[in-house]
Amino acid sequence: MEIEGLIKKYALKNAFDFGKANEKAVAGRVLGESAEARKDIAATMKLVAGIVKEINALGKKEIEKELKKYGIETSTPNSKPETRNHSIVLPDAKMNEVVTRFPPEPNGHLHIGHAKALFLNYEAANAYSGKLLIRFDDTNPEKESQEYVESIAQDIKWLGIEHSAPTFTSDSIEKIYAYGEKLIRSGNAYACTCPQEVMKENRMKKMGCACRERDAAGNLALFTEMKTTLAAGKAVIRFRGDMASENTVMRDPTLFRIIDVPHYRQGRKYRAWPNYDFVAPVMDALEGVTHAMRSKEYELRDELYACMQEALGLRNVKIVGFSRLGIEGVPVSKREIKKLIDDKKVDGWDDPRLVTIAALKRRGIRPEAIMEFVLSFGLSKVESTPKLEKLLALNKKIIDPVARRYFFARGKKVLKVNGAKPEAVSLKAHPSGNLGMRKLEATGEYYIDENDFEALKIGDAARLKDFCAVRVVGKKKDILETEKVEEIDNETQISKPETRIIQWVPKESAVKCEVMVAS
């Protein structure tokens, strides 16, 4: 099947399954199946974009009609006409009404765990012809910066995620204050002036403090002081939960605290800042989110999330959980990565040994491979710690047909061909021959890999890859003396399978490079 036909087939199927076709999903299927499509990924992606646009303009009946031309059934005897086969199934979801969100905190760079959350939210929205919101939950001025906002935005764009203009929680602080005051007036929140260590002990012992008895007027007055003059650490606003609850999250958690430092976006306009437990349920409801998809680590906070929305009279948002993604032997969390950077054990957030999006991009991992990798785990809550090799294998499948080949020699070991005359050698840029030729100036002296150097002994035969056959006639500390021999020579065993084939780099035109290896 021609590339255009293959693209159309998968675009139609994707549109039928999910309401509209998704460029990345279609491209992933096509590139994975067609070597021809992988020869020029940029051209293929452009073709995919055009065909997806055409398919998305078709009605449901037209899509079904076109699918039948490819032998794809669009219904079964027992199916209902309105039923769709979603790859991601959400509870109580309706077509064209689903709204998901990805709410990064701009206190670090995105990593592969974030990519899983991002793609799951994106694909879920697409599955129901809904939309994905990007919201920066920027309510901790001590750790957040514009640098991280820009980095996250660039990563999201590079991953191919389409979304409306992002919002910033810090732009809605006045609204959040109003909901905080509403919670206090209703008796569902109070100002606590207990030292942190005292409250920590009370929570452990399931005991309430005297601050719980303060009336609403007193609590509102303290909240006003928190927003104006009270020093950091002198008071917090707590949710009036259940101090006897077995769920420790429900034991009067903090909702607002004083952080009296400049905010990267708001300056010194605010000093009482809401935390995640207040921001998430309030902003999700206000922004029209229907399904809050988040990792299993927040599971204990689900009860608080629902209680907050009920206490504030906000629309209930469905919570959908999934397992966190770890990578065997590789740090994933921002905290771990930041420590490695601070300890100078890695070179920065884009160090290729890491699994930040910036690092994966620098390493040559394609967005399509990342998408296929993270979506392969679906919405399962079963914890998984796959090896990085799985992602690398997916990436290789995409780039192998289009990656030009070059020779590499580790160390500074030299192979000298006695009596050789300078000549230009044409080599295939790719084993398939589809990427043209590259030329090397063969001058008679070449760098070879130190492993090849150590293995070759006087009298041994070897083949310089795609060039010529040689026999070792002398060996010094760093130089192998060789002479050219015929391609088929029983004495030198050039034609035998065990003959060593080695990569070679002309000494005069060699480019020094550094290879970083994970340890």
XYZ file of C-alpha atoms in Angstrom:
519
model
C 0.000 0.000 0.000
C 1.331 3.468 -0.914
C 2.169 5.885 1.891
C -0.822 8.140 1.184
C -3.176 5.170 1.273
C -1.672 3.933 4.535
C -1.999 7.369 6.118
C -5.606 7.674 4.974
C -6.443 4.222 6.328
C -5.109 4.969 9.810
C -6.493 8.517 9.821
C -9.974 7.180 9.015
C -9.691 4.473 11.690
C -8.418 6.981 14.253
C -11.209 9.427 13.427
C -13.826 6.674 13.683
C -12.511 5.417 17.032
C -11.911 8.775 18.681
C -14.216 11.293 17.036
C -11.381 12.995 15.164
C -7.993 11.887 13.890
C -4.844 12.789 15.805
C -1.742 13.577 13.753
C 0.732 12.058 16.223
C -1.249 8.848 16.627
C -1.601 8.408 12.859
C 2.062 9.225 12.233
C 3.139 6.725 14.885
C 1.237 3.894 13.189
C 2.453 4.810 9.707
C 6.115 5.268 10.666
C 6.057 2.040 12.623
C 4.701 0.057 9.682
C 6.265 1.653 6.609
C 10.002 1.817 5.982
C 9.269 4.039 2.995
C 7.553 6.569 5.263
C 10.583 6.621 7.551
C 12.963 7.651 4.764
C 11.810 11.262 5.024
C 10.013 11.775 8.336
C 9.500 15.506 7.758
C 7.768 14.890 4.425
C 5.675 12.103 5.947
C 4.571 14.318 8.834
C 3.553 17.041 6.363
C 1.552 14.495 4.371
C -0.079 13.191 7.567
C -1.101 16.719 8.579
C -2.796 17.339 5.242
C -4.665 14.032 5.144
C -5.734 14.253 8.800
C -7.179 17.706 8.095
C -9.183 16.293 5.179
C -10.459 13.329 7.210
C -11.487 15.511 10.149
C -13.693 17.517 7.787
C -15.728 14.395 6.930
C -18.924 13.366 8.646
C -19.351 10.073 10.490
C -21.167 8.338 7.627
C -18.527 9.434 5.114
C -15.785 8.063 7.362
C -17.589 4.727 7.709
C -18.066 4.544 3.942
C -14.366 5.212 3.291
C -13.278 2.675 5.924
C -15.185 -0.090 4.166
C -12.955 0.441 1.121
C -10.074 -0.741 3.308
C -12.014 -3.779 4.512
C -12.485 -2.352 8.000
C -15.827 -3.082 9.629
C -17.364 -0.176 11.500
C -19.988 -2.126 13.418
C -20.841 -5.591 14.695
C -24.258 -7.312 14.947
C -24.402 -6.723 18.714
C -23.146 -3.148 18.750
C -25.262 -0.076 19.293
C -25.002 2.666 16.645
C -23.803 5.278 19.164
C -21.099 3.111 20.748
C -17.456 3.962 20.089
C -14.386 1.902 20.863
C -12.219 4.232 22.956
C -8.627 3.292 23.712
C -8.963 5.385 26.876
C -12.298 4.925 28.613
C -13.360 7.606 31.094
C -16.204 7.285 33.621
C -19.371 9.254 32.831
C -17.806 10.736 29.712
C -19.846 12.225 26.876
C -18.716 12.944 23.348
C -17.725 16.576 22.717
C -17.968 17.428 26.444
C -14.787 15.993 27.962
C -12.249 18.495 29.311
C -8.956 17.260 30.767
C -6.034 19.255 32.116
C -2.282 19.090 32.559
C -1.250 21.369 35.478
C 2.558 21.494 35.783
C 4.209 23.510 38.519
C 6.976 25.633 36.950
C 9.659 24.574 39.433
C 11.658 22.302 37.150
C 11.787 20.728 33.713
C 9.355 18.089 32.480
C 10.437 14.446 32.599
C 9.084 11.222 31.160
C 6.644 10.811 34.052
C 5.095 14.153 33.118
C 4.983 12.986 29.492
C 2.841 10.036 30.544
C 0.347 12.302 32.323
C 0.382 14.768 29.432
C -0.221 12.187 26.697
C -2.903 10.346 28.700
C -4.807 13.601 29.222
C -4.310 14.552 25.572
C -5.407 11.200 24.184
C -8.392 11.019 26.551
C -9.593 14.418 25.364
C -9.130 13.401 21.731
C -10.948 10.111 22.304
C -14.104 12.017 23.194
C -13.605 14.958 20.806
C -12.982 17.128 23.850
C -10.167 19.479 24.778
C -7.041 19.586 26.900
C -6.218 22.555 29.126
C -2.692 23.534 30.135
C -2.587 25.328 33.483
C 0.545 26.430 35.309
C -0.102 25.878 39.024
C 2.338 28.574 40.094
C 1.555 29.242 43.761
C 4.954 28.675 45.378
C 7.071 31.765 44.609
C 10.124 30.336 46.391
C 10.658 27.634 43.772
C 9.067 28.834 40.532
C 10.436 30.914 37.667
C 9.718 32.153 34.149
C 12.614 29.996 32.939
C 10.687 26.860 33.863
C 7.462 28.198 32.337
C 9.237 28.672 29.013
C 11.000 25.317 29.233
C 7.745 23.461 29.941
C 5.949 25.292 27.119
C 8.751 24.364 24.697
C 8.656 20.712 25.772
C 4.875 20.522 25.328
C 5.184 22.037 21.852
C 8.036 19.685 20.893
C 5.968 16.684 21.993
C 3.324 17.762 19.482
C 0.541 18.549 21.948
C -2.154 20.890 20.637
C -3.941 23.013 23.226
C -5.523 26.401 23.820
C -3.588 29.266 25.433
C -2.252 28.200 28.851
C -3.605 29.710 32.058
C -1.783 30.632 35.260
C -3.251 29.923 38.684
C -1.472 32.979 40.088
C -3.665 35.133 37.826
C -6.722 33.857 39.729
C -5.554 34.472 43.306
C -8.357 36.948 44.036
C -10.951 34.322 43.060
C -9.124 31.741 45.144
C -9.101 34.116 48.133
C -12.873 34.507 47.763
C -13.345 30.736 47.920
C -10.997 30.567 50.894
C -13.120 33.134 52.727
C -16.277 31.224 51.781
C -14.810 28.089 53.312
C -13.953 29.979 56.509
C -17.415 31.567 56.796
C -19.101 28.181 56.450
C -16.952 26.788 59.268
C -15.096 24.398 56.954
C -11.742 26.136 57.409
C -9.948 28.000 60.178
C -6.773 29.942 60.867
C -4.211 27.991 62.892
C -1.390 29.730 64.774
C 0.121 26.592 66.320
C 3.843 25.988 65.728
C 4.399 23.481 62.942
C 5.890 20.843 65.260
C 2.867 21.078 67.600
C 0.394 20.585 64.778
C 2.462 17.711 63.432
C 2.279 15.984 66.811
C -1.471 16.678 67.098
C -2.083 15.110 63.713
C -0.099 12.047 64.709
C -2.154 11.748 67.924
C -5.422 12.533 66.084
C -5.988 15.549 68.346
C -7.462 18.920 67.433
C -5.986 22.207 68.669
C -7.609 25.215 70.354
C -7.556 27.130 67.055
C -10.428 24.936 65.897
C -12.693 26.737 68.399
C -12.065 30.247 67.043
C -15.149 31.813 65.423
C -15.414 32.686 61.732
C -14.872 36.410 62.328
C -11.604 35.752 64.136
C -10.456 33.366 61.413
C -11.279 35.879 58.673
C -9.353 38.574 60.539
C -6.288 36.328 60.738
C -6.635 35.470 57.050
C -6.576 39.198 56.282
C -3.422 39.570 58.391
C -1.834 36.663 56.518
C -2.437 38.569 53.295
C -0.975 41.807 54.638
C 1.322 41.954 57.656
C 1.676 38.625 59.467
C 5.157 37.092 59.287
C 5.760 33.811 57.497
C 5.145 30.789 59.711
C 2.891 32.641 62.148
C -0.381 31.260 60.776
C -1.897 28.995 58.137
C -5.439 28.294 56.958
C -6.500 24.690 57.540
C -9.420 22.666 56.242
C -11.627 21.479 59.074
C -11.431 17.798 58.297
C -11.559 14.813 60.620
C -8.649 14.578 63.047
C -9.633 10.982 63.843
C -9.622 9.891 60.201
C -7.456 6.945 59.219
C -6.649 8.934 56.094
C -3.947 11.293 57.387
C -4.634 13.724 54.537
C -8.026 14.490 56.108
C -6.524 15.543 59.454
C -6.930 19.298 59.005
C -4.577 19.810 56.045
C -3.043 23.201 55.255
C -4.725 25.169 52.446
C -2.996 28.592 52.618
C 0.424 29.582 53.956
C 2.491 32.775 54.032
C 5.365 32.970 51.537
C 6.697 36.518 51.647
C 9.026 36.535 48.631
C 8.590 38.041 45.148
C 6.643 35.950 42.640
C 8.127 35.631 39.128
C 4.788 36.743 37.587
C 2.892 38.661 40.304
C 5.782 40.394 42.053
C 4.870 41.250 45.667
C 1.149 41.546 45.013
C 0.365 38.484 47.164
C 1.914 36.840 50.215
C -0.724 34.284 51.313
C -0.486 31.463 48.812
C -2.818 28.471 48.320
C -1.272 25.024 48.040
C -2.083 22.181 45.657
C -4.841 20.726 47.860
C -6.860 23.940 47.497
C -5.854 24.941 43.986
C -6.633 21.634 42.262
C -10.327 21.211 43.210
C -11.114 24.933 42.877
C -9.357 25.644 39.575
C -10.479 22.362 37.999
C -14.105 23.229 38.742
C -13.780 26.864 37.640
C -12.064 25.970 34.362
C -14.688 23.407 33.387
C -12.538 20.295 33.788
C -14.689 17.158 33.643
C -12.003 14.573 34.397
C -8.948 15.235 36.564
C -6.448 12.587 35.502
C -3.516 12.261 37.878
C -1.071 9.655 39.099
C -1.679 7.170 41.879
C 0.523 9.123 44.313
C -2.430 11.482 44.886
C -4.864 8.676 45.721
C -5.102 9.555 49.438
C -5.899 13.148 48.443
C -8.921 12.145 46.353
C -11.177 12.259 49.425
C -10.036 15.788 50.269
C -10.487 16.895 46.641
C -14.123 15.769 46.648
C -14.816 17.236 50.121
C -13.454 20.630 49.068
C -15.714 20.824 46.032
C -18.742 19.756 48.065
C -18.018 22.267 50.848
C -17.651 25.090 48.322
C -20.686 24.103 46.266
C -18.532 23.543 43.190
C -19.256 21.165 40.354
C -17.960 17.658 41.012
C -14.994 16.686 38.854
C -14.323 13.004 38.199
C -10.895 11.807 39.309
C -9.138 9.230 37.137
C -5.989 7.674 38.559
C -3.099 5.884 36.893
C 0.232 4.493 38.036
C 3.390 6.557 38.218
C 6.048 5.793 35.652
C 9.526 4.969 36.864
C 12.517 3.877 34.790
C 14.725 1.107 36.125
C 18.038 2.484 37.348
C 17.294 6.069 36.261
C 16.117 8.927 38.536
C 12.784 10.376 37.429
C 11.568 12.761 40.134
C 12.488 16.455 39.957
C 13.840 16.287 43.502
C 16.287 13.475 42.635
C 17.359 15.119 39.390
C 17.902 18.506 41.030
C 20.130 16.897 43.677
C 22.250 15.270 40.961
C 22.607 18.652 39.266
C 23.452 20.437 42.529
C 26.020 17.740 43.355
C 27.490 18.169 39.838
C 26.997 14.490 39.060
C 25.201 15.419 35.833
C 25.689 18.436 33.578
C 22.192 19.900 33.803
C 18.538 19.190 33.084
C 19.361 18.158 29.504
C 22.147 15.719 30.404
C 21.515 12.782 27.999
C 21.770 10.283 30.863
C 18.556 11.675 32.362
C 14.951 11.168 31.276
C 13.834 14.785 31.267
C 12.186 15.752 27.990
C 15.106 18.079 27.254
C 17.568 15.216 27.845
C 15.618 12.758 25.699
C 15.417 15.328 22.913
C 19.172 15.947 23.112
C 19.760 12.188 23.050
C 17.851 11.908 19.782
C 14.660 10.322 21.072
C 11.697 11.181 18.850
C 8.391 12.498 20.288
C 6.540 9.660 18.536
C 8.625 7.098 20.430
C 7.939 8.816 23.761
C 4.213 8.885 23.016
C 4.079 5.201 22.055
C 6.148 4.258 25.109
C 4.122 6.102 27.757
C 0.723 5.251 26.275
C 1.603 1.550 26.253
C 0.946 1.513 30.026
C -2.542 3.001 29.663
C -4.629 3.876 32.717
C -3.501 0.856 34.695
C -2.795 1.471 38.382
C -0.257 -1.350 38.470
C 3.142 0.168 39.249
C 5.663 -0.317 36.452
C 9.390 0.295 36.256
C 10.364 -0.629 32.709
C 13.897 -0.511 31.395
C 14.955 2.416 29.254
C 15.818 -0.090 26.533
C 12.118 -0.404 25.696
C 11.962 3.277 24.770
C 15.258 3.060 22.887
C 13.959 0.102 20.869
C 10.832 2.029 19.885
C 12.961 4.998 18.910
C 15.347 2.865 16.880
C 12.437 1.525 14.866
C 11.604 5.089 13.868
C 15.073 6.511 13.219
C 16.974 3.468 11.931
C 15.739 3.802 8.327
C 16.631 7.504 8.165
C 19.800 7.738 10.264
C 22.982 8.307 8.247
C 25.883 6.036 9.201
C 29.344 7.234 10.234
C 32.500 5.496 11.430
C 33.720 5.862 15.009
C 37.066 4.909 16.540
C 37.576 4.962 20.288
C 41.085 5.898 21.409
C 43.990 7.066 19.270
C 45.206 3.800 17.809
C 46.441 4.092 14.213
C 46.332 1.604 11.360
C 48.836 2.418 8.614
C 48.609 0.890 5.145
C 52.123 0.757 3.710
C 52.495 2.079 0.190
C 48.922 3.339 0.002
C 48.190 6.196 -2.374
C 45.616 8.866 -1.509
C 42.211 8.136 -2.998
C 38.583 9.190 -2.552
C 36.348 6.413 -1.268
C 32.564 6.519 -1.746
C 30.553 4.834 0.985
C 26.829 4.295 1.414
C 25.330 6.781 3.866
C 22.865 4.017 4.820
C 23.010 0.239 4.255
C 19.836 0.460 2.157
C 21.476 2.875 -0.255
C 18.465 5.173 -0.008
C 20.296 8.074 1.636
C 22.943 8.609 -1.017
C 26.705 8.379 -0.639
C 29.362 9.966 1.537
C 33.017 10.403 0.643
C 36.164 9.880 2.682
C 39.696 10.782 1.658
C 41.769 7.632 2.190
C 45.332 8.740 2.887
C 46.829 5.522 4.224
C 46.653 6.315 7.949
C 43.467 5.721 9.894
C 42.237 5.725 13.450
C 40.698 2.398 14.445
C 38.933 1.340 17.630
C 41.233 0.342 20.481
C 39.440 -3.018 20.802
C 40.225 -3.822 17.167
C 43.810 -2.685 17.697
C 44.278 -4.997 20.685
C 42.688 -7.968 18.909
C 44.791 -7.821 15.739
C 48.192 -9.520 15.707
C 50.963 -9.796 13.145
C 49.787 -12.022 10.303
C 46.090 -11.401 10.938
C 43.849 -10.254 8.129
C 41.138 -7.645 8.439
C 38.790 -5.683 6.245
C 38.430 -1.921 6.448
C 34.650 -1.676 6.204
C 33.412 -1.033 2.655
C 36.961 -0.229 1.498
C 39.783 -2.740 1.341
C 41.394 -5.802 2.903
C 44.695 -5.630 4.797
C 47.145 -7.911 6.579
C 49.065 -6.906 9.714
C 52.824 -6.909 9.128
C 53.992 -5.004 12.199
C 52.717 -3.744 15.548
C 54.066 -0.987 17.778
C 52.617 0.690 20.872
C 49.959 2.729 19.065
C 50.440 1.807 15.387
C 49.521 -1.226 13.296
C 51.598 -1.617 10.130
C 49.570 -3.293 7.355
C 49.623 -3.894 3.638
C 46.804 -4.243 1.173
C 45.921 -7.753 0.037
C 43.535 -9.182 -2.520
C 39.910 -9.524 -1.516
C 40.028 -13.335 -1.909
C 43.200 -14.855 -0.570
C 43.229 -18.253 1.137
C 46.527 -17.527 2.809
C 45.293 -14.361 4.508
C 41.788 -15.781 5.110
C 40.182 -12.540 3.950
C 37.111 -14.333 2.639
C 36.416 -16.303 5.816
C 33.538 -15.335 8.160
C 35.840 -14.808 11.143
C 37.758 -12.053 9.368
C 37.520 -8.905 11.466
C 35.639 -6.030 9.806
C 36.671 -2.719 11.309
C 35.523 0.876 11.115
C 38.156 3.365 10.067
C 38.503 7.131 10.287
C 41.058 8.984 8.108
C 43.607 10.468 10.486
C 43.867 13.835 8.741
C 40.118 14.536 8.609
C 39.066 12.923 11.893
C 36.676 14.891 14.063
C 37.195 14.594 17.801
C 34.043 13.604 19.647
C 32.982 12.718 23.157
C 30.622 9.848 23.915
C 28.665 10.072 27.147
C 27.800 6.709 28.693
C 25.283 6.211 31.498
C 26.831 4.829 34.668
